[in-house]
Short mmCIF file of C-alpha atoms in Angstrom, two decimals:
data_model
loop_
_atom_site.label_atom_id
_atom_site.label_comp_id
_atom_site.label_asym_id
_atom_site.label_seq_id
_atom_site.Cartn_x
_atom_site.Cartn_y
_atom_site.Cartn_z
CA UNK O 1 59.40 -53.24 -28.61
CA UNK O 2 55.66 -53.51 -27.92
CA UNK O 3 54.80 -53.90 -31.63
CA UNK O 4 52.56 -56.86 -32.49
CA UNK O 5 49.18 -58.47 -32.05
CA UNK O 6 48.53 -59.21 -28.38
CA UNK O 7 45.93 -61.49 -26.81
CA UNK O 8 45.13 -61.59 -23.08
CA UNK O 9 46.74 -64.58 -21.37
CA UNK O 10 43.71 -65.77 -19.41
CA UNK O 11 44.28 -68.69 -17.00
CA UNK O 12 42.17 -71.80 -17.78
CA UNK O 13 40.50 -71.57 -14.34
CA UNK O 14 39.54 -67.88 -14.70
CA UNK O 15 35.81 -67.18 -14.25
CA UNK O 16 33.89 -66.36 -17.42
CA UNK O 17 32.98 -62.72 -17.96
CA UNK O 18 36.01 -61.19 -16.27
CA UNK O 19 35.20 -57.65 -15.22
CA UNK O 20 37.14 -56.30 -12.29
CA UNK O 21 37.34 -52.87 -13.90
CA UNK O 22 39.35 -54.21 -16.83
CA UNK O 23 36.82 -53.09 -19.44
CA UNK O 24 38.34 -52.39 -22.82
CA UNK O 25 41.82 -53.25 -21.59
CA UNK O 26 41.04 -56.97 -21.39
CA UNK O 27 40.61 -57.71 -25.11
CA UNK O 28 42.99 -58.43 -27.99
CA UNK O 29 44.87 -55.48 -29.44
CA UNK O 30 47.31 -54.54 -32.17
CA UNK O 31 50.19 -52.30 -31.10
CA UNK O 32 52.38 -50.38 -33.52
CA UNK O 33 55.45 -48.39 -32.52
CA UNK O 34 56.68 -45.95 -35.17
CA UNK O 35 59.38 -43.42 -34.30
CA UNK O 36 58.15 -41.62 -31.17
CA UNK O 37 54.53 -42.85 -31.39
CA UNK O 38 52.70 -45.87 -29.93
CA UNK O 39 49.33 -46.74 -31.49
CA UNK O 40 46.86 -49.24 -30.03
CA UNK O 41 43.94 -50.62 -32.05
CA UNK O 42 41.21 -52.78 -30.52
CA UNK O 43 37.56 -53.52 -31.09
CA UNK O 44 34.83 -52.22 -28.78
CA UNK O 45 31.89 -54.32 -29.92
CA UNK O 46 31.38 -53.31 -33.55
CA UNK O 47 33.55 -50.18 -33.23
CA UNK O 48 37.31 -49.88 -33.70
CA UNK O 49 39.02 -47.90 -30.95
CA UNK O 50 42.37 -46.29 -31.76
CA UNK O 51 44.62 -44.65 -29.16
CA UNK O 52 47.80 -42.87 -30.28
CA UNK O 53 50.41 -41.75 -27.76
CA UNK O 54 53.60 -39.76 -28.11
CA UNK O 55 56.21 -41.87 -26.29
CA UNK O 56 57.63 -38.81 -24.55
CA UNK O 57 55.16 -36.01 -24.00
CA UNK O 58 51.50 -35.12 -24.19
CA UNK O 59 48.85 -36.38 -26.61
CA UNK O 60 45.20 -35.53 -27.19
CA UNK O 61 42.96 -37.80 -29.26
CA UNK O 62 39.39 -39.06 -29.55
CA UNK O 63 38.62 -42.67 -28.68
CA UNK O 64 35.46 -44.69 -29.11
CA UNK O 65 34.01 -45.37 -25.68
CA UNK O 66 30.93 -47.10 -24.33
CA UNK O 67 28.01 -47.28 -26.72
CA UNK O 68 30.16 -46.11 -29.64
CA UNK O 69 30.40 -42.54 -28.31
CA UNK O 70 33.67 -40.70 -28.89
CA UNK O 71 35.43 -39.17 -25.90
CA UNK O 72 38.43 -36.84 -25.83
CA UNK O 73 41.43 -38.30 -24.06
CA UNK O 74 44.43 -36.35 -22.80
CA UNK O 75 47.48 -38.50 -22.16
CA UNK O 76 51.07 -38.15 -21.04
CA UNK O 77 53.64 -40.91 -21.59
CA UNK O 78 57.13 -41.27 -20.18
CA UNK O 79 59.75 -43.96 -19.80
CA UNK O 80 60.63 -45.20 -16.32
CA UNK O 81 63.67 -47.39 -17.02
CA UNK O 82 62.39 -50.12 -19.37
CA UNK O 83 58.72 -49.50 -18.46
CA UNK O 84 56.36 -47.16 -20.30
CA UNK O 85 54.02 -45.20 -18.01
CA UNK O 86 50.92 -43.65 -19.61
CA UNK O 87 48.61 -41.39 -17.63
CA UNK O 88 45.23 -40.60 -19.20
CA UNK O 89 42.45 -38.18 -18.31
CA UNK O 90 39.04 -38.80 -19.92
CA UNK O 91 35.34 -38.51 -19.05
CA UNK O 92 34.03 -41.42 -16.96
CA UNK O 93 30.53 -42.93 -16.89
CA UNK O 94 28.94 -39.94 -15.16
CA UNK O 95 30.85 -37.40 -17.23
CA UNK O 96 33.32 -36.59 -14.44
CA UNK O 97 36.96 -36.56 -15.51
CA UNK O 98 38.83 -39.69 -14.43
CA UNK O 99 42.55 -40.38 -14.39
CA UNK O 100 44.04 -43.79 -15.15
CA UNK O 101 47.64 -44.91 -15.26
CA UNK O 102 48.97 -47.79 -17.35
CA UNK O 103 52.44 -49.23 -16.81
CA UNK O 104 53.66 -51.36 -19.73
CA UNK O 105 56.53 -53.84 -19.40
CA UNK O 106 57.91 -56.83 -21.32
CA UNK O 107 59.39 -59.90 -19.67
CA UNK O 108 60.20 -63.08 -21.57
CA UNK O 109 57.85 -62.21 -24.43
CA UNK O 110 54.94 -61.47 -22.09
CA UNK O 111 53.46 -57.97 -22.10
CA UNK O 112 52.15 -56.87 -18.71
CA UNK O 113 49.92 -53.82 -18.39
CA UNK O 114 49.16 -52.68 -14.88
CA UNK O 115 46.22 -50.30 -14.97
CA UNK O 116 45.45 -48.18 -11.92
CA UNK O 117 42.13 -46.36 -11.52
CA UNK O 118 40.08 -45.15 -8.59
CA UNK O 119 39.02 -48.80 -8.16
CA UNK O 120 42.62 -49.92 -7.61
CA UNK O 121 45.22 -51.75 -9.72
CA UNK O 122 44.53 -54.52 -12.24
CA UNK O 123 47.30 -56.31 -14.15
CA UNK O 124 46.60 -58.02 -17.46
CA UNK O 125 49.21 -60.18 -19.17
CA UNK O 126 49.26 -60.60 -22.95
CA UNK O 127 50.80 -63.14 -25.33
CA UNK O 128 51.86 -62.30 -28.87
CA UNK O 129 49.91 -63.89 -31.66
#
């Protein structure tokens, strides 16, 4: 169950500023799983960003993006064993549609999200609390 408040588990020797294409996926988040829906809430500066996914099937929603602008996101989620795979299509910086894939897994109370974009894969680990 992915439900809870999650904070990135950043190593003490990690450089300040981060980056690496992590963007909004590197901050704290609150995840709620209700029935067949997974909802993620996180702050983007002063704006709350909410993403709601059907756990099996397609979803369309608006999410606050860069500069507080809303973008339409189309997503498809499916289970691959005990991992949740979410594929999203949304406008990128230049307005071109971009596809990203997130693979969520839990191991020993640690949430790992591997995010793959055109820039390659990035894995962020989260701790509850």
